Amino acid sequence: MSSPGAGPLSPPGPVGSTPQRLRGGVLGMADIAAATMANVGPAMSFFFGFAFLATTAGEASPLTILAAGIAVALLGNTLAEFSRAHPSAGSFITFVGKTFGPVSAVTTALLAALGYIVAMAGVISISGGFVQITLHHYTGVDLPWIIWTLLLTGLAVVLMLRGVVVSTKWAGYFFGAEMLVLVVVSVAALVEHHGRLSFDPFLPSHISHGFKGLAAGFPLGVYLFIGWENSAALAEETENPRRNVGRAVFSSVAIMTVSYILFAYATVTGFGYDVQRLGDSRIPFIDVAHDTLGALAFVAYLGGLTSTLGVLIAGINSQARLVFNAGREGLLPSFFGYVHPIRRTPNKAIVTFTATALLIIGGWGLGHLLGSDGRSMNPVVFFTESSTLGAILILLVYLASNIALPLYYRRYRPQEFRLVRHLLLPALGTVAILVPLYYLTKPGQPAPYNWFPYAAVAALLAAVVYATLLVRRDPTLAERVGSIVADAD
């Protein structure tokens, strides 16, 4: 089935005469929703992100999370509407490219690939880092985190290469385990401290420095949801993607918003509403688990471990598919556009994506060793740094998609254009993106964050130059962008 503006389904492609296809219709709505929430990784994101958020936003940090959830839902509207009209494994790359042309498609492909790989490098590092933290806490064993990182990453890649059904279900299992732990600890903490429960964390007057504090904490709140877009890249392997991708996006965002508010309220309550003490904690939720469950706090560590595995599988699975689709359409080297003949998995894209992330970890670590302090890299610190740089690039992709939505519907589907869904909500989503972009790139930040904006601008300019040259060399790119619709016969 084709859609207006979709172009031919099987144009001459860079990988053989017929475009390589993933296995269609093998995932249901529940599968891609679970994979999306696994990619969000609530335990991992909350463990390592909430202390800074609470320090910035104050006692009423749950309100900041609520605001971030609403903002992400606005972005979800853009993804859902695009997927309803033109479901594609290319996700944002396809949506931007179909609207603005092949130069924008190649530029978006490069920015998205780089942003996701840099961000995933942080996840890969923290997977081993959290194992090291857990083992050292309980056994005193202090093996280098890079060993655990390589083992866990290897396990995740093996599962992904076995097929999308197997890997997605495992990501869902890991997500279910972490959510069970998070909810049990949160409820236990609220029961333990029932005598001092208060509505103060939900009152705007308790946000530090008012609107300024809310705005400063907002990008941290949005970061907790990174991965919400996972389901769009799985469209080609999803049954009825025009309907199910949007349903998965909104259900995932809603569940994560409610869950994060619960976790935040339990954590703030567990620290007796002492934001200063909470901010000084290495992993506040773990401290609450120790205070509430005692020796049984071990389950909280297990929740963190399953979370990192879930993010590894779900994140690389979906993000490598963006690279794969760009490869088979000629936006990136055709090498990436290969699928395994039996399992129908984008093996080369998965392996290359993961290997590149590991190289970034190695290069970043070498920079620490050769730097002025000469110390080895801390995986927790690297997670924050790489996630920030990756988030800047990813937010630029979100921004382009929000701007593209009204133009796409006016051009290709004018009879379906709706003022609220296709203009007002994307406009609000654009504002929601500009706020965290400003706080992530504003001057006066400490190193290395102060050079991240320059790195992002350099990446953008280089991508535009490369895209312009590529399109001049191959004018047929305009026909191939978004030419493979997910539910095509």
PDB file of N, CA and C in Angstrom, residues 186-199 265-266 269-270 273 291-292:
ATOM      1  N   SER A 186       9.047   1.830  45.605  1.00  0.00           N
ATOM      2  CA  SER A 186       8.356   3.113  45.773  1.00  0.00           C
ATOM      3  C   SER A 186       7.171   2.996  46.726  1.00  0.00           C
ATOM      4  N   VAL A 187       6.353   1.965  46.532  1.00  0.00           N
ATOM      5  CA  VAL A 187       5.197   1.770  47.407  1.00  0.00           C
ATOM      6  C   VAL A 187       5.651   1.483  48.830  1.00  0.00           C
ATOM      7  N   ALA A 188       6.697   0.653  48.973  1.00  0.00           N
ATOM      8  CA  ALA A 188       7.217   0.352  50.312  1.00  0.00           C
ATOM      9  C   ALA A 188       7.730   1.612  51.001  1.00  0.00           C
ATOM     10  N   ALA A 189       8.383   2.493  50.255  1.00  0.00           N
ATOM     11  CA  ALA A 189       8.897   3.739  50.834  1.00  0.00           C
ATOM     12  C   ALA A 189       7.750   4.640  51.283  1.00  0.00           C
ATOM     13  N   LEU A 190       6.694   4.720  50.493  1.00  0.00           N
ATOM     14  CA  LEU A 190       5.554   5.558  50.871  1.00  0.00           C
ATOM     15  C   LEU A 190       4.834   4.994  52.089  1.00  0.00           C
ATOM     16  N   VAL A 191       4.729   3.666  52.162  1.00  0.00           N
ATOM     17  CA  VAL A 191       4.112   3.042  53.342  1.00  0.00           C
ATOM     18  C   VAL A 191       4.987   3.272  54.573  1.00  0.00           C
ATOM     19  N   GLU A 192       6.306   3.115  54.398  1.00  0.00           N
ATOM     20  CA  GLU A 192       7.240   3.302  55.511  1.00  0.00           C
ATOM     21  C   GLU A 192       7.171   4.717  56.072  1.00  0.00           C
ATOM     22  N   HIS A 193       6.970   5.697  55.194  1.00  0.00           N
ATOM     23  CA  HIS A 193       6.969   7.104  55.616  1.00  0.00           C
ATOM     24  C   HIS A 193       5.577   7.721  55.526  1.00  0.00           C
ATOM     25  N   HIS A 194       4.551   6.888  55.731  1.00  0.00           N
ATOM     26  CA  HIS A 194       3.181   7.381  55.560  1.00  0.00           C
ATOM     27  C   HIS A 194       2.845   8.524  56.504  1.00  0.00           C
ATOM     28  N   GLY A 195       3.527   8.586  57.625  1.00  0.00           N
ATOM     29  CA  GLY A 195       3.224   9.622  58.604  1.00  0.00           C
ATOM     30  C   GLY A 195       3.640  11.020  58.168  1.00  0.00           C
ATOM     31  N   ARG A 196       4.525  11.119  57.188  1.00  0.00           N
ATOM     32  CA  ARG A 196       4.966  12.451  56.761  1.00  0.00           C
ATOM     33  C   ARG A 196       4.686  12.712  55.280  1.00  0.00           C
ATOM     34  N   LEU A 197       3.724  11.979  54.731  1.00  0.00           N
ATOM     35  CA  LEU A 197       3.344  12.235  53.356  1.00  0.00           C
ATOM     36  C   LEU A 197       2.752  13.634  53.235  1.00  0.00           C
ATOM     37  N   SER A 198       3.062  14.301  52.129  1.00  0.00           N
ATOM     38  CA  SER A 198       2.633  15.685  51.930  1.00  0.00           C
ATOM     39  C   SER A 198       2.361  15.928  50.451  1.00  0.00           C
ATOM     40  N   PHE A 199       1.482  16.896  50.169  1.00  0.00           N
ATOM     41  CA  PHE A 199       1.205  17.293  48.795  1.00  0.00           C
ATOM     42  C   PHE A 199       2.173  18.371  48.307  1.00  0.00           C
ATOM     43  N   TYR A 265       8.129  11.013  43.743  1.00  0.00           N
ATOM     44  CA  TYR A 265       7.457  11.307  45.011  1.00  0.00           C
ATOM     45  C   TYR A 265       7.983  10.410  46.123  1.00  0.00           C
ATOM     46  N   ALA A 266       8.172   9.125  45.816  1.00  0.00           N
ATOM     47  CA  ALA A 266       8.698   8.195  46.818  1.00  0.00           C
ATOM     48  C   ALA A 266      10.118   8.575  47.236  1.00  0.00           C
ATOM     49  N   THR A 269      10.081  11.841  49.296  1.00  0.00           N
ATOM     50  CA  THR A 269       9.522  11.521  50.612  1.00  0.00           C
ATOM     51  C   THR A 269      10.523  10.723  51.442  1.00  0.00           C
ATOM     52  N   GLY A 270      11.198   9.783  50.800  1.00  0.00           N
ATOM     53  CA  GLY A 270      12.183   8.964  51.514  1.00  0.00           C
ATOM     54  C   GLY A 270      13.326   9.770  52.076  1.00  0.00           C
ATOM     55  N   TYR A 273      12.036  15.185  52.236  1.00  0.00           N
ATOM     56  CA  TYR A 273      11.918  16.458  51.515  1.00  0.00           C
ATOM     57  C   TYR A 273      13.169  17.324  51.650  1.00  0.00           C
ATOM     58  N   ASP A 291      17.095   2.201  52.969  1.00  0.00           N
ATOM     59  CA  ASP A 291      16.415   2.704  54.162  1.00  0.00           C
ATOM     60  C   ASP A 291      15.100   1.975  54.404  1.00  0.00           C
ATOM     61  N   THR A 292      14.442   1.573  53.317  1.00  0.00           N
ATOM     62  CA  THR A 292      13.109   0.973  53.421  1.00  0.00           C
ATOM     63  C   THR A 292      13.150  -0.541  53.551  1.00  0.00           C
TER      64      THR A 292
END
